[in-house]
mmCIF file of C-alpha atoms in Angstrom:
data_model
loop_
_atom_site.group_PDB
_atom_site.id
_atom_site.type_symbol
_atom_site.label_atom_id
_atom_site.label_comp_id
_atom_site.label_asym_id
_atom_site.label_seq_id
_atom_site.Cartn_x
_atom_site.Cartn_y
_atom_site.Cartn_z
ATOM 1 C CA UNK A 1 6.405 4.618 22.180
ATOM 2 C CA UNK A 2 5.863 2.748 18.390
ATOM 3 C CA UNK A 3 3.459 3.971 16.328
ATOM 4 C CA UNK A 4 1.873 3.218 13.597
ATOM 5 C CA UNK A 5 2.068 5.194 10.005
ATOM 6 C CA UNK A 6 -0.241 4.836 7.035
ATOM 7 C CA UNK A 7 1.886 6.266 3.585
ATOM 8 C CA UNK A 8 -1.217 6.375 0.828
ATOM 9 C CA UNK A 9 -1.054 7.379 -2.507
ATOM 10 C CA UNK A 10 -2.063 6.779 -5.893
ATOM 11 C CA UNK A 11 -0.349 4.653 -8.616
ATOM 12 C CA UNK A 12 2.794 5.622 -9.279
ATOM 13 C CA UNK A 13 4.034 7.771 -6.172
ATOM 14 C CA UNK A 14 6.574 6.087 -5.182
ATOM 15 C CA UNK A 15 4.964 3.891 -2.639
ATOM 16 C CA UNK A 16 7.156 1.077 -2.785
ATOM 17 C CA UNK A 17 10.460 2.744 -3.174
ATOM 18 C CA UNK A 18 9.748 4.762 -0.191
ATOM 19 C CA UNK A 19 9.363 2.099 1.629
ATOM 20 C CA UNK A 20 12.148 -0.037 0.187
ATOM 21 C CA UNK A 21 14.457 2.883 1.210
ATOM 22 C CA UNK A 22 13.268 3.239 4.702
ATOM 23 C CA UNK A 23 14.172 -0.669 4.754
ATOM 24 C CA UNK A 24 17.854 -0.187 3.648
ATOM 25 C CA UNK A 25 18.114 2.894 6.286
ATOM 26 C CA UNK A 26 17.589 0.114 8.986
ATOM 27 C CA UNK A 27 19.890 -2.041 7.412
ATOM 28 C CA UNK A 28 22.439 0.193 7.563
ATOM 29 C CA UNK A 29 22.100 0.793 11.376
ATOM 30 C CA UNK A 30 22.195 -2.878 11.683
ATOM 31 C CA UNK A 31 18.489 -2.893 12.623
ATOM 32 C CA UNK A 32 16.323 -5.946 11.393
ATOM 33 C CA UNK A 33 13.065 -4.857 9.592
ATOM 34 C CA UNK A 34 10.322 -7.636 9.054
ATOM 35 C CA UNK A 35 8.990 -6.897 4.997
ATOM 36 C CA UNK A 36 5.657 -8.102 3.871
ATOM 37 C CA UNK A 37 3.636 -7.754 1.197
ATOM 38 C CA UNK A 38 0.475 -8.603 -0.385
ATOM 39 C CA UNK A 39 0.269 -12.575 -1.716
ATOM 40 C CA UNK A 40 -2.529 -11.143 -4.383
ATOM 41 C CA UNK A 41 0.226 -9.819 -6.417
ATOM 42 C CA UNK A 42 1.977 -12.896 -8.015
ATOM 43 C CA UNK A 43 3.262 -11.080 -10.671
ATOM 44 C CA UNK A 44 5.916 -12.968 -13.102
ATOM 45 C CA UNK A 45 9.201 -11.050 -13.135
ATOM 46 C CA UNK A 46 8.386 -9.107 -9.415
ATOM 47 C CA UNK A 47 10.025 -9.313 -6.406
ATOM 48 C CA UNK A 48 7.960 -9.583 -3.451
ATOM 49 C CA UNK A 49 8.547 -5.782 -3.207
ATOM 50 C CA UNK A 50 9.278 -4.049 -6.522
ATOM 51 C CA UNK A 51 9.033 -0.642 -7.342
ATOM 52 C CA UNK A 52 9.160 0.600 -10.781
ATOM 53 C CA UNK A 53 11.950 2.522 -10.687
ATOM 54 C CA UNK A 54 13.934 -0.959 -10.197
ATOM 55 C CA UNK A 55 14.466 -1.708 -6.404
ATOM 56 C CA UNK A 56 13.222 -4.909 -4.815
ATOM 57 C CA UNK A 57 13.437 -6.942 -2.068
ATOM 58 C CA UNK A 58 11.789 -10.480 -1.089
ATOM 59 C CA UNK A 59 9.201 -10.042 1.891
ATOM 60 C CA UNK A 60 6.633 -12.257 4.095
ATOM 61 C CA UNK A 61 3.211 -12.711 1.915
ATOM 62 C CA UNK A 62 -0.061 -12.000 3.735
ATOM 63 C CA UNK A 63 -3.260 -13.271 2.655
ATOM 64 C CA UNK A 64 -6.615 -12.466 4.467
ATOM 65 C CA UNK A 65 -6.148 -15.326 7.079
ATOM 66 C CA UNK A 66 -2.383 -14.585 7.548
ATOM 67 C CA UNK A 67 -1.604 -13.478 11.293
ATOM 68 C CA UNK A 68 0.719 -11.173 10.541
ATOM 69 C CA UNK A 69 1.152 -9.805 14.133
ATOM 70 C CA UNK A 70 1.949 -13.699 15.328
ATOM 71 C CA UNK A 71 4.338 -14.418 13.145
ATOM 72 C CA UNK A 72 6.061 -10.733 13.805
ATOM 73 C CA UNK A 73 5.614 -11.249 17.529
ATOM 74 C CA UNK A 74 7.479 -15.010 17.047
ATOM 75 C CA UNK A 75 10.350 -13.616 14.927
ATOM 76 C CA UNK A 76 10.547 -10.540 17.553
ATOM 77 C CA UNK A 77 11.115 -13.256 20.310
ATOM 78 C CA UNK A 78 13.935 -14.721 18.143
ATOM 79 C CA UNK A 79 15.897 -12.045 17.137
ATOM 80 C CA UNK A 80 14.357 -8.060 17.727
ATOM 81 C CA UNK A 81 12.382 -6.867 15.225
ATOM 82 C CA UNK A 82 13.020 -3.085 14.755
ATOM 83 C CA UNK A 83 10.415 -1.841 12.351
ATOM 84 C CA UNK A 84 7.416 -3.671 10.432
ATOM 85 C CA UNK A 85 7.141 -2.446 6.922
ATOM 86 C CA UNK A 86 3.978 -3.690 5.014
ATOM 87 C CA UNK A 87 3.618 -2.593 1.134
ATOM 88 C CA UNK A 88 -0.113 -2.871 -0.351
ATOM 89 C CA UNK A 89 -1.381 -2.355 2.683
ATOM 90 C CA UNK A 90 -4.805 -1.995 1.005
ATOM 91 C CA UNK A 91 -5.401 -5.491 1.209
ATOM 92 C CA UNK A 92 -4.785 -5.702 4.888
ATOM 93 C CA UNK A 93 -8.026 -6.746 6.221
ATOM 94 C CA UNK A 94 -9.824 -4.503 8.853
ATOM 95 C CA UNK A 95 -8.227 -7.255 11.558
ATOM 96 C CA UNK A 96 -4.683 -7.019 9.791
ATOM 97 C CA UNK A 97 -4.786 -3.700 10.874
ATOM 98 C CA UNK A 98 -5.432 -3.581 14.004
ATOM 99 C CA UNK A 99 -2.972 -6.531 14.065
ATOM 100 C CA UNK A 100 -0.526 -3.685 13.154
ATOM 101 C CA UNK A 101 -1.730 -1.185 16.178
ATOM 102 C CA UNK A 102 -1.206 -3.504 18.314
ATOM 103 C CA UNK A 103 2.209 -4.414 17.278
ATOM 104 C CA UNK A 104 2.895 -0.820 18.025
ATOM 105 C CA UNK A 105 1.067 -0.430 20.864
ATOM 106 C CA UNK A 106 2.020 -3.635 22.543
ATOM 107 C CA UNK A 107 4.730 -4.924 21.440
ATOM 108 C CA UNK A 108 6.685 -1.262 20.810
ATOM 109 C CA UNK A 109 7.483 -2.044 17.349
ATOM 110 C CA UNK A 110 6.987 0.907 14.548
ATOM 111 C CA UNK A 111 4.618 -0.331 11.723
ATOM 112 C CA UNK A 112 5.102 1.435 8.508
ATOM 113 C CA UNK A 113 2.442 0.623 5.923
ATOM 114 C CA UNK A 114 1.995 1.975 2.170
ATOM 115 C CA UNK A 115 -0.731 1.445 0.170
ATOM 116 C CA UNK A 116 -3.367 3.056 -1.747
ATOM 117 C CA UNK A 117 -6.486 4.813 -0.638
ATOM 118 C CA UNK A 118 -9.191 4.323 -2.719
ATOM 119 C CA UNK A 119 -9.818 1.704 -5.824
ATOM 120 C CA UNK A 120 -10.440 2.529 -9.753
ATOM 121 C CA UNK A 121 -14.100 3.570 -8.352
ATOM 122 C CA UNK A 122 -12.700 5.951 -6.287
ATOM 123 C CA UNK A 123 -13.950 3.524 -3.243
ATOM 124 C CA UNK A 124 -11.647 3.007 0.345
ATOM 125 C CA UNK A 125 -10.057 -0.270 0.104
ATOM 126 C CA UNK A 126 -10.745 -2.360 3.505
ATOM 127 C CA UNK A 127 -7.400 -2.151 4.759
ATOM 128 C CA UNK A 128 -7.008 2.073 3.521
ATOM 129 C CA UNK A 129 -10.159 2.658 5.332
ATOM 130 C CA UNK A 130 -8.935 0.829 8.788
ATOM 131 C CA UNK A 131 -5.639 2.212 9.069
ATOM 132 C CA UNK A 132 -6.650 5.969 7.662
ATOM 133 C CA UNK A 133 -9.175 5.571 10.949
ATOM 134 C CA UNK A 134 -6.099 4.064 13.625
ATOM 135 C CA UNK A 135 -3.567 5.195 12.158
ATOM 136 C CA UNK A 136 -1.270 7.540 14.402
ATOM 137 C CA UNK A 137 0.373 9.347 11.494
ATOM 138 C CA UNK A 138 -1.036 9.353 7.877
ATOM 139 C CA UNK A 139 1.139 10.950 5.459
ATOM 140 C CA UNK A 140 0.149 11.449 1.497
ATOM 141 C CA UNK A 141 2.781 10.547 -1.001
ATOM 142 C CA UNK A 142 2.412 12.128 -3.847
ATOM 143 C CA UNK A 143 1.794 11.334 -7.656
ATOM 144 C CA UNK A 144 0.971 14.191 -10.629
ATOM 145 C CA UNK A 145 -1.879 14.073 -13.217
ATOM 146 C CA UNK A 146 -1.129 14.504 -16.760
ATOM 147 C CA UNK A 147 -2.375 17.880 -16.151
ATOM 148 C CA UNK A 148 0.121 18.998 -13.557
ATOM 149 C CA UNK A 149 -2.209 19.014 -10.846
ATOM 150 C CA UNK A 150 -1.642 16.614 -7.904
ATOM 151 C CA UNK A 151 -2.923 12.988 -8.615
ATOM 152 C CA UNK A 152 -5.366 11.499 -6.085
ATOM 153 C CA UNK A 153 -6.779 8.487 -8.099
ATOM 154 C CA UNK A 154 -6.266 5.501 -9.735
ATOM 155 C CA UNK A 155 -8.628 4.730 -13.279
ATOM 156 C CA UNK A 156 -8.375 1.443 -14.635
ATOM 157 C CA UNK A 157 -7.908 1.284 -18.294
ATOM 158 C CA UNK A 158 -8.619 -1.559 -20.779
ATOM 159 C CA UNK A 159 -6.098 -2.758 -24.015
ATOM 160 C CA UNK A 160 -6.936 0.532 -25.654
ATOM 161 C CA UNK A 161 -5.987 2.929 -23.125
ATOM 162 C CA UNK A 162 -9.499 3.655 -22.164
ATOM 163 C CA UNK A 163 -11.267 4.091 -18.626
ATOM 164 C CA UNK A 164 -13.132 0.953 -17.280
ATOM 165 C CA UNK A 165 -15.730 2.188 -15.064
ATOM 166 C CA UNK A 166 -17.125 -1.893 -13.834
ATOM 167 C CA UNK A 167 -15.223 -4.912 -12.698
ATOM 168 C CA UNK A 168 -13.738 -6.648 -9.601
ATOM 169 C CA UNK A 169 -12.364 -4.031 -7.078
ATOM 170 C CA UNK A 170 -9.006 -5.802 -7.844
ATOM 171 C CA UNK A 171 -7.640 -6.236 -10.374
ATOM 172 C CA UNK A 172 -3.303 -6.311 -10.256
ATOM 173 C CA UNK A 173 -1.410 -4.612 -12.976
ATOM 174 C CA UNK A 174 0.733 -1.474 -13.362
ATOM 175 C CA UNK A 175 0.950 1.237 -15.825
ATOM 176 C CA UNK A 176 -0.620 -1.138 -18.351
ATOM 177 C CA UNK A 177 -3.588 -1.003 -16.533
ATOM 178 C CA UNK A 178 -3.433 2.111 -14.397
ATOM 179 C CA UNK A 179 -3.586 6.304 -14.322
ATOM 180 C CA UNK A 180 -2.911 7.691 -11.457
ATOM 181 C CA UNK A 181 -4.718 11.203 -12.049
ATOM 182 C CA UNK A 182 -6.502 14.379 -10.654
ATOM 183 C CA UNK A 183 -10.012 14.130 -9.256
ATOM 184 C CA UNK A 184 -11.259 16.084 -11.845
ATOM 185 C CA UNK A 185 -9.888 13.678 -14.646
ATOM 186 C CA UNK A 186 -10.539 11.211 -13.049
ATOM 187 C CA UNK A 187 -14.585 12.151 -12.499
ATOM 188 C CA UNK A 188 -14.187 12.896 -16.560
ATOM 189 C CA UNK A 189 -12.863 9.522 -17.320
ATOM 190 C CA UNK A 190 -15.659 7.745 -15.023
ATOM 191 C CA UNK A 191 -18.346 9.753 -16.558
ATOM 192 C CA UNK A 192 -17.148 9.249 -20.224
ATOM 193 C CA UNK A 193 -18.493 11.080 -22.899
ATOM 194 C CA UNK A 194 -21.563 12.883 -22.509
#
Protein backbone atom coordinates (compact mmCIF):
# COMPACT_ATOMS: atom_id res chain seq x y z
CA UNK A 1 0.00 0.00 0.00
CA UNK A 2 1.23 3.95 -1.03
CA UNK A 3 1.64 6.20 1.47
CA UNK A 4 2.07 9.39 1.94
CA UNK A 5 5.41 11.23 3.46
CA UNK A 6 5.73 14.79 4.69
CA UNK A 7 9.91 15.80 4.58
CA UNK A 8 9.82 19.40 6.67
CA UNK A 9 12.52 21.46 7.44
CA UNK A 10 13.79 24.80 7.69
CA UNK A 11 15.60 26.93 5.03
CA UNK A 12 18.40 25.50 3.85
CA UNK A 13 18.17 21.62 4.69
CA UNK A 14 18.31 20.31 1.77
CA UNK A 15 14.68 20.06 0.98
CA UNK A 16 14.81 20.26 -2.59
CA UNK A 17 17.85 18.25 -3.32
CA UNK A 18 16.44 15.47 -1.37
CA UNK A 19 13.81 15.37 -3.27
CA UNK A 20 15.45 15.99 -6.63
CA UNK A 21 17.56 12.87 -5.81
CA UNK A 22 14.76 10.62 -4.88
CA UNK A 23 13.47 11.76 -8.50
CA UNK A 24 16.66 10.60 -10.38
CA UNK A 25 16.55 7.18 -8.20
CA UNK A 26 13.21 6.51 -10.12
CA UNK A 27 14.63 7.48 -13.20
CA UNK A 28 17.13 5.20 -13.03
CA UNK A 29 14.76 2.19 -12.45
CA UNK A 30 12.92 3.42 -15.40
CA UNK A 31 10.04 4.52 -13.13
CA UNK A 32 8.09 7.79 -14.15
CA UNK A 33 7.75 10.32 -11.23
CA UNK A 34 5.13 13.22 -11.69
CA UNK A 35 7.25 16.68 -10.18
CA UNK A 36 5.37 19.68 -9.02
CA UNK A 37 6.01 22.58 -7.43
CA UNK A 38 4.69 25.69 -6.09
CA UNK A 39 3.58 28.46 -9.04
CA UNK A 40 4.24 31.28 -6.11
CA UNK A 41 7.84 30.95 -6.73
CA UNK A 42 8.51 32.59 -10.19
CA UNK A 43 11.84 33.25 -9.49
CA UNK A 44 14.15 34.59 -12.55
CA UNK A 45 17.07 32.22 -13.09
CA UNK A 46 15.09 28.96 -11.16
CA UNK A 47 14.07 25.93 -12.41
CA UNK A 48 10.79 24.78 -11.42
CA UNK A 49 12.75 22.74 -8.81
CA UNK A 50 16.13 24.21 -7.82
CA UNK A 51 18.08 23.55 -4.98
CA UNK A 52 20.94 25.61 -3.99
CA UNK A 53 23.48 23.38 -4.22
CA UNK A 54 22.76 23.47 -8.19
CA UNK A 55 20.31 20.61 -9.21
CA UNK A 56 17.05 21.32 -10.99
CA UNK A 57 14.48 19.95 -12.79
CA UNK A 58 11.20 21.47 -14.56
CA UNK A 59 7.91 20.27 -12.69
CA UNK A 60 3.90 20.75 -12.89
CA UNK A 61 2.99 24.28 -11.07
CA UNK A 62 0.15 24.20 -8.53
CA UNK A 63 -1.70 27.12 -7.51
CA UNK A 64 -4.55 27.04 -4.85
CA UNK A 65 -7.26 25.99 -7.45
CA UNK A 66 -4.91 23.47 -9.21
CA UNK A 67 -6.32 19.76 -8.93
CA UNK A 68 -3.35 18.25 -8.54
CA UNK A 69 -4.75 14.71 -7.83
CA UNK A 70 -6.83 15.02 -11.41
CA UNK A 71 -4.30 15.82 -13.40
CA UNK A 72 -1.96 12.94 -11.60
CA UNK A 73 -4.86 10.52 -11.82
CA UNK A 74 -5.15 11.53 -15.92
CA UNK A 75 -1.39 11.17 -16.55
CA UNK A 76 -1.52 7.79 -14.33
CA UNK A 77 -4.20 6.52 -16.88
CA UNK A 78 -1.76 7.41 -19.72
CA UNK A 79 1.32 6.11 -18.82
CA UNK A 80 1.85 4.76 -14.75
CA UNK A 81 2.79 7.16 -12.53
CA UNK A 82 5.24 5.64 -9.95
CA UNK A 83 5.76 8.25 -7.29
CA UNK A 84 4.30 11.95 -6.82
CA UNK A 85 6.95 14.27 -5.59
CA UNK A 86 5.66 17.80 -4.55
CA UNK A 87 8.43 20.50 -3.37
CA UNK A 88 6.97 23.58 -1.23
CA UNK A 89 4.49 21.66 -0.12
CA UNK A 90 3.63 24.48 2.33
CA UNK A 91 1.52 26.06 -0.05
CA UNK A 92 -0.56 23.02 -0.69
CA UNK A 93 -3.88 24.02 0.47
CA UNK A 94 -5.63 21.95 3.27
CA UNK A 95 -7.66 20.23 0.05
CA UNK A 96 -4.25 19.75 -1.92
CA UNK A 97 -3.47 17.60 0.72
CA UNK A 98 -5.81 15.46 1.13
CA UNK A 99 -5.71 15.43 -2.71
CA UNK A 100 -2.31 13.76 -1.97
CA UNK A 101 -3.83 10.99 0.66
CA UNK A 102 -5.95 10.05 -1.54
CA UNK A 103 -3.62 9.55 -4.35
CA UNK A 104 -2.01 7.16 -1.98
CA UNK A 105 -4.76 5.71 -0.61
CA UNK A 106 -6.74 5.28 -3.76
CA UNK A 107 -4.97 5.33 -6.42
CA UNK A 108 -1.68 3.35 -4.75
CA UNK A 109 0.67 5.93 -5.76
CA UNK A 110 3.53 7.11 -3.07
CA UNK A 111 3.31 10.95 -2.50
CA UNK A 112 6.48 12.45 -1.33
CA UNK A 113 6.13 16.07 -0.25
CA UNK A 114 8.89 18.61 1.19
CA UNK A 115 8.26 21.70 2.52
CA UNK A 116 8.62 23.80 5.47
CA UNK A 117 6.81 23.75 8.75
CA UNK A 118 6.26 26.87 10.10
CA UNK A 119 6.65 30.65 8.52
CA UNK A 120 9.17 33.62 9.65
CA UNK A 121 6.51 33.91 12.70
CA UNK A 122 7.15 30.66 13.65
CA UNK A 123 3.31 29.94 12.44
CA UNK A 124 2.18 26.27 10.51
CA UNK A 125 1.79 27.03 6.96
CA UNK A 126 -1.78 25.62 5.66
CA UNK A 127 -0.43 22.93 3.72
CA UNK A 128 2.56 21.94 6.82
CA UNK A 129 -0.26 21.85 9.18
CA UNK A 130 -2.57 19.36 6.90
CA UNK A 131 -0.09 16.96 5.93
CA UNK A 132 1.93 16.98 9.54
CA UNK A 133 -1.91 15.86 10.71
CA UNK A 134 -2.44 12.92 7.55
CA UNK A 135 0.58 12.34 6.90
CA UNK A 136 1.64 8.52 7.26
CA UNK A 137 5.34 9.20 7.73
CA UNK A 138 6.80 12.67 8.70
CA UNK A 139 10.42 12.80 8.67
CA UNK A 140 12.58 16.12 9.78
CA UNK A 141 15.37 17.12 7.51
CA UNK A 142 17.70 18.83 9.05
CA UNK A 143 19.40 22.38 8.91
CA UNK A 144 22.12 23.89 11.74
CA UNK A 145 21.98 27.32 13.48
CA UNK A 146 24.91 29.49 13.45
CA UNK A 147 25.32 28.24 16.85
CA UNK A 148 25.70 24.56 16.11
CA UNK A 149 22.55 23.62 17.50
CA UNK A 150 19.90 22.07 15.19
CA UNK A 151 17.89 24.75 13.16
CA UNK A 152 14.08 24.62 13.44
CA UNK A 153 13.11 28.10 12.01
CA UNK A 154 13.09 30.34 9.39
CA UNK A 155 13.55 34.53 10.35
CA UNK A 156 13.05 36.81 7.65
CA UNK A 157 15.61 39.46 7.33
CA UNK A 158 15.45 42.89 5.61
CA UNK A 159 18.51 44.63 3.19
CA UNK A 160 20.57 44.94 6.33
CA UNK A 161 20.64 41.54 7.56
CA UNK A 162 18.21 42.22 10.28
CA UNK A 163 15.07 40.19 11.62
CA UNK A 164 11.61 41.37 10.29
CA UNK A 165 9.17 40.43 12.81
CA UNK A 166 5.64 41.86 10.44
CA UNK A 167 4.68 41.30 6.87
CA UNK A 168 2.80 38.92 4.50
CA UNK A 169 3.24 35.23 5.64
CA UNK A 170 4.96 34.90 2.18
CA UNK A 171 7.22 36.35 1.06
CA UNK A 172 9.76 34.17 -1.69
CA UNK A 173 13.45 34.63 -1.46
CA UNK A 174 16.47 32.58 -0.32
CA UNK A 175 19.43 33.24 1.73
CA UNK A 176 18.99 36.93 0.91
CA UNK A 177 16.07 36.93 2.81
CA UNK A 178 16.24 33.93 5.10
CA UNK A 179 18.04 32.21 8.48
CA UNK A 180 17.26 29.11 9.07
CA UNK A 181 18.16 29.00 12.96
CA UNK A 182 17.65 27.49 16.52
CA UNK A 183 14.49 28.24 18.47
CA UNK A 184 16.29 30.03 20.84
CA UNK A 185 17.80 32.50 18.18
CA UNK A 186 15.24 32.61 16.61
CA UNK A 187 12.84 33.78 19.84
CA UNK A 188 16.03 36.40 20.28
CA UNK A 189 15.77 37.73 16.84
CA UNK A 190 11.76 38.07 17.12
CA UNK A 191 12.03 39.73 20.40
CA UNK A 192 14.88 42.17 19.36
CA UNK A 193 16.61 44.12 21.70
CA UNK A 194 15.32 44.58 25.01
Amino acid sequence: MAKLYFYYASMNAGKSSTLLQTAFNYGEQGMRVSLWTAAIDNRPGFGAISSRIGLASDAHRFGPDTDIEGRVVEDHGQDAVSCVLVDEAQFLTRDQAWQMARLADAHNIPVLCYGLRTDFQGQLFEGAAALLGIADALVELKAICHCGRKATMNVRIDAAGQPVREGAQTEIGGNERYVAMCRRHFSEAMRGPI
